Amino acid sequence: MSAVAVSRVTETATATRRRPRNPRGRSGPVAIILQVLLFVMYGIPILWILLTSIKSSDEVIGTQASIIFTPTLDAYVRAFEGQDLWPALAQSLIISTSTMVLVLAVAIPCAYALARVGGRWVTIALALLIVLQMMPQTATVIPLFQIFGSWGLLDSTSGLVLADAALLTPFAIVLLRPFFRAVPIALEESASIDGAGIVRRFFSIVLPVARNGVATTATLVFLICWGEFLYAINFLLSPGTYPLSALLAQQVSAFGIDWPALMALSVITSIPILILFAATYRLLREGSRSAR
Amino acid sequence: MLGLVGGLVAAVALRRSGRLGGILLGLMVFVWALPPVVNGSVWKFLLGDAGLFNTMLHTVGLPSIPFLFDEHFALVSIALVNSWAIIPFNALVFRASILGIPDEIFEAAQIDGARPWQELRYVLLPAVRPTSLVLAVLTIVYAFRSFDFIYVMTYGGPGKATNTLPFLGYLQAFVRNDYGLGSSTAVLAAIFVLVLAIVYARSVRREELES
């Protein structure tokens, strides 16, 4: 998920949403074939996660492709009875939520400032942010590991939150900036004529108008954090404190994988995403444009 | 690159979307929003020795293919899964830019007697060119820094077949505990991304000046 690109979706979407969809449109045969193909491509993996998670371990050993089997919730029962699940779920929630809050606290003022002032330094700052948010995560994990080691932040949740927030703040700034730019300057000017100071203007004019952008950014930051496991696996030294994604990554790279258990864990990991997704799908698809 | 073309094709297919298309788009975006670990796991499962693909090959009488355990296949598999994962996103961006083309242009093309594929070739493709340029850079960067799928599906193996530069740096530092070597590999990877990022930043700035 690249930030700049998402902001690109939102910019274009802002410009085009007003137009109704091509009304005379009728899908041709080629389009229908393609749609079916895409359905298969994206439906089958999801279906297989679900199917495998309700099989018993024995059934997976022989052939993994069978469709006819006796469904069992065995894998889920084992997952919920196991020691790891609840702490991992709590850990995931804590990490994702606090990272989201921290990122927004830093990124919102930054993005607003970068949207309102111009000049050469802003251009340089923006270019730097783009470079930063494109950096391979594997390149930052090495120095961070050493810095955290000397700061005593290894194996602590707050250290991980800090690392995740540092990773995602450039992304969030680049993503938020167009939303703040889209707030008409005249709105702020008229408020300032009415005697509102900069703080008041920001909180009661700019922020409410740009709230969709903030919501989109918050959702994406949460989603990425939820799936992040490289930092988690390296900075948290004891597997007992792993979040869900790291637990999953650890199990899938082990030998002799218990597939139903793994798929059950995948489903459990994905359910919060599904809930969040259902709530914010329109935002993700269309980007901005509130009911103004 | 496959991800880019696939995204465009999907967007074109979804252009005149009815209800079905809406559901499909939702499904694709949902897959894109899933944690990469989940997607990686399911593909590791599907491509495994007794997985769905090999079982299907067996039923039609073909020998099984070691998708993830053969040097050549492993790299191709990783690349395919990577593009599979990026297609929904590219489709979303292309869709936005296709919806931005005024209807009048298509109407004019139809009055001039353009056949559907001509419409595609002479109206749609030129219109999405700037978008594809930017997406190309983003897709390359995405593929270059892809880490999650490699970690989950092959862990760089078999042998060194799926070691990408960033992943190699990670292995050197955290598996072989050679931080110096790992860091220098990471710097090389970072320089590569830097070059691409500059290209991207320039194109974004040009666009912003125009608007």
Short mmCIF file of N, CA, C and O in Angstrom, two decimals, chain B residues 150-200:
data_model
loop_
_atom_site.label_atom_id
_atom_site.label_comp_id
_atom_site.label_asym_id
_atom_site.label_seq_id
_atom_site.Cartn_x
_atom_site.Cartn_y
_atom_site.Cartn_z
N ILE B 150 7.79 -13.05 0.42
CA ILE B 150 8.99 -13.86 0.39
C ILE B 150 9.21 -14.49 1.76
O ILE B 150 9.49 -15.68 1.88
N TYR B 151 9.04 -13.69 2.79
CA TYR B 151 9.24 -14.19 4.15
C TYR B 151 8.31 -15.37 4.42
O TYR B 151 8.72 -16.40 4.92
N VAL B 152 7.05 -15.18 4.05
CA VAL B 152 6.06 -16.20 4.37
C VAL B 152 6.18 -17.42 3.47
O VAL B 152 6.11 -18.55 3.92
N MET B 153 6.38 -17.18 2.18
CA MET B 153 6.25 -18.29 1.23
C MET B 153 7.53 -19.08 1.01
O MET B 153 7.50 -20.29 0.87
N THR B 154 8.66 -18.42 0.90
CA THR B 154 9.88 -19.18 0.57
C THR B 154 11.05 -18.88 1.49
O THR B 154 12.04 -19.60 1.49
N TYR B 155 10.99 -17.80 2.23
CA TYR B 155 12.10 -17.38 3.07
C TYR B 155 13.40 -17.28 2.27
O TYR B 155 14.47 -17.70 2.72
N GLY B 156 13.30 -16.76 1.07
CA GLY B 156 14.50 -16.55 0.25
C GLY B 156 14.93 -17.79 -0.52
O GLY B 156 15.72 -17.69 -1.44
N GLY B 157 14.39 -18.92 -0.16
CA GLY B 157 14.84 -20.16 -0.77
C GLY B 157 14.04 -20.52 -2.00
O GLY B 157 13.20 -19.73 -2.42
N PRO B 158 14.20 -21.62 -2.61
CA PRO B 158 15.24 -22.61 -2.29
C PRO B 158 16.63 -22.09 -2.69
O PRO B 158 16.76 -21.48 -3.75
N GLY B 159 17.60 -22.35 -1.86
CA GLY B 159 18.91 -21.76 -2.11
C GLY B 159 18.82 -20.26 -1.99
O GLY B 159 18.33 -19.74 -0.99
N LYS B 160 19.22 -19.56 -3.03
CA LYS B 160 19.14 -18.10 -3.00
C LYS B 160 18.14 -17.60 -4.03
O LYS B 160 18.14 -16.43 -4.39
N ALA B 161 17.28 -18.49 -4.52
CA ALA B 161 16.48 -18.18 -5.71
C ALA B 161 15.59 -16.96 -5.52
O ALA B 161 15.42 -16.17 -6.43
N THR B 162 14.99 -16.79 -4.34
CA THR B 162 14.07 -15.66 -4.19
C THR B 162 14.60 -14.60 -3.23
O THR B 162 13.85 -13.87 -2.62
N ASN B 163 15.92 -14.53 -3.10
CA ASN B 163 16.51 -13.44 -2.33
C ASN B 163 16.44 -12.14 -3.10
O ASN B 163 17.12 -11.98 -4.10
N THR B 164 15.61 -11.22 -2.67
CA THR B 164 15.68 -9.90 -3.28
C THR B 164 16.69 -9.10 -2.46
O THR B 164 17.10 -9.50 -1.37
N LEU B 165 17.06 -7.95 -2.98
CA LEU B 165 18.09 -7.16 -2.30
C LEU B 165 17.68 -6.81 -0.87
O LEU B 165 18.45 -7.05 0.07
N PRO B 166 16.48 -6.27 -0.65
CA PRO B 166 16.11 -5.96 0.73
C PRO B 166 16.05 -7.21 1.61
O PRO B 166 16.47 -7.17 2.77
N PHE B 167 15.57 -8.31 1.05
CA PHE B 167 15.45 -9.51 1.87
C PHE B 167 16.83 -10.07 2.21
O PHE B 167 17.06 -10.55 3.32
N LEU B 168 17.75 -9.99 1.24
CA LEU B 168 19.11 -10.44 1.48
C LEU B 168 19.72 -9.66 2.65
O LEU B 168 20.34 -10.23 3.55
N GLY B 169 19.52 -8.34 2.64
CA GLY B 169 20.04 -7.51 3.71
C GLY B 169 19.49 -7.94 5.06
O GLY B 169 20.22 -8.04 6.04
N TYR B 170 18.21 -8.25 5.07
CA TYR B 170 17.57 -8.69 6.30
C TYR B 170 18.17 -10.00 6.80
O TYR B 170 18.51 -10.15 7.98
N LEU B 171 18.32 -10.96 5.86
CA LEU B 171 18.89 -12.25 6.24
C LEU B 171 20.30 -12.08 6.80
O LEU B 171 20.66 -12.67 7.82
N GLN B 172 21.10 -11.26 6.10
CA GLN B 172 22.48 -11.07 6.53
C GLN B 172 22.53 -10.52 7.94
O GLN B 172 23.34 -10.94 8.77
N ALA B 173 21.65 -9.57 8.23
CA ALA B 173 21.71 -8.92 9.54
C ALA B 173 21.12 -9.80 10.64
O ALA B 173 21.73 -9.95 11.70
N PHE B 174 19.96 -10.39 10.40
CA PHE B 174 19.26 -11.01 11.51
C PHE B 174 19.38 -12.52 11.58
O PHE B 174 19.08 -13.12 12.60
N VAL B 175 19.77 -13.14 10.47
CA VAL B 175 19.95 -14.58 10.55
C VAL B 175 21.43 -14.91 10.72
O VAL B 175 21.82 -15.72 11.54
N ARG B 176 22.26 -14.21 9.93
CA ARG B 176 23.71 -14.47 10.07
C ARG B 176 24.35 -13.54 11.08
O ARG B 176 25.54 -13.58 11.32
N ASN B 177 23.57 -12.62 11.65
CA ASN B 177 24.07 -11.68 12.65
C ASN B 177 25.26 -10.85 12.19
O ASN B 177 26.13 -10.49 12.97
N ASP B 178 25.32 -10.55 10.88
CA ASP B 178 26.38 -9.71 10.36
C ASP B 178 25.77 -8.35 10.01
O ASP B 178 25.33 -8.11 8.89
N TYR B 179 25.70 -7.46 11.01
CA TYR B 179 25.00 -6.20 10.81
C TYR B 179 25.68 -5.31 9.78
O TYR B 179 25.03 -4.59 9.04
N GLY B 180 27.02 -5.37 9.73
CA GLY B 180 27.74 -4.53 8.76
C GLY B 180 27.35 -4.89 7.34
O GLY B 180 26.93 -4.02 6.55
N LEU B 181 27.42 -6.18 7.03
CA LEU B 181 27.09 -6.64 5.69
C LEU B 181 25.62 -6.34 5.37
O LEU B 181 25.29 -5.82 4.30
N GLY B 182 24.75 -6.64 6.33
CA GLY B 182 23.33 -6.39 6.14
C GLY B 182 23.05 -4.93 5.86
O GLY B 182 22.30 -4.58 4.96
N SER B 183 23.71 -4.04 6.64
CA SER B 183 23.48 -2.61 6.46
C SER B 183 23.90 -2.16 5.08
O SER B 183 23.23 -1.38 4.43
N SER B 184 25.06 -2.67 4.60
CA SER B 184 25.53 -2.19 3.30
C SER B 184 24.59 -2.67 2.20
O SER B 184 24.31 -1.93 1.25
N THR B 185 24.08 -3.88 2.33
CA THR B 185 23.09 -4.34 1.35
C THR B 185 21.85 -3.47 1.39
O THR B 185 21.30 -3.07 0.35
N ALA B 186 21.44 -3.12 2.61
CA ALA B 186 20.26 -2.28 2.76
C ALA B 186 20.48 -0.91 2.14
O ALA B 186 19.57 -0.33 1.54
N VAL B 187 21.71 -0.38 2.28
CA VAL B 187 22.00 0.92 1.68
C VAL B 187 21.86 0.85 0.16
O VAL B 187 21.27 1.73 -0.48
N LEU B 188 22.38 -0.23 -0.42
CA LEU B 188 22.25 -0.40 -1.87
C LEU B 188 20.78 -0.41 -2.28
O LEU B 188 20.38 0.26 -3.24
N ALA B 189 19.99 -1.16 -1.52
CA ALA B 189 18.57 -1.22 -1.82
C ALA B 189 17.94 0.16 -1.71
O ALA B 189 17.12 0.57 -2.54
N ALA B 190 18.35 0.90 -0.67
CA ALA B 190 17.78 2.22 -0.45
C ALA B 190 18.12 3.16 -1.60
O ALA B 190 17.29 3.97 -2.02
N ILE B 191 19.34 3.04 -2.13
CA ILE B 191 19.74 3.91 -3.24
C ILE B 191 18.86 3.66 -4.46
O ILE B 191 18.39 4.59 -5.12
N PHE B 192 18.61 2.40 -4.71
CA PHE B 192 17.75 2.04 -5.84
C PHE B 192 16.38 2.69 -5.69
O PHE B 192 15.86 3.30 -6.63
N VAL B 193 15.82 2.58 -4.49
CA VAL B 193 14.50 3.17 -4.26
C VAL B 193 14.57 4.68 -4.38
O VAL B 193 13.66 5.33 -4.91
N LEU B 194 15.67 5.27 -3.91
CA LEU B 194 15.84 6.72 -3.97
C LEU B 194 15.72 7.22 -5.40
O LEU B 194 15.01 8.20 -5.68
N VAL B 195 16.40 6.54 -6.33
CA VAL B 195 16.36 6.95 -7.73
C VAL B 195 14.91 6.94 -8.23
O VAL B 195 14.43 7.92 -8.82
N LEU B 196 14.21 5.85 -7.95
CA LEU B 196 12.82 5.75 -8.40
C LEU B 196 11.95 6.82 -7.74
O LEU B 196 11.07 7.41 -8.38
N ALA B 197 12.23 7.07 -6.46
CA ALA B 197 11.42 8.05 -5.74
C ALA B 197 11.59 9.43 -6.33
O ALA B 197 10.64 10.22 -6.41
N ILE B 198 12.82 9.75 -6.78
CA ILE B 198 13.05 11.06 -7.38
C ILE B 198 12.25 11.21 -8.66
O ILE B 198 11.59 12.22 -8.90
N VAL B 199 12.29 10.16 -9.47
CA VAL B 199 11.48 10.18 -10.70
C VAL B 199 10.02 10.45 -10.37
O VAL B 199 9.36 11.29 -10.97
N TYR B 200 9.56 9.73 -9.35
CA TYR B 200 8.16 9.86 -8.96
C TYR B 200 7.85 11.26 -8.45
O TYR B 200 6.87 11.89 -8.86
#
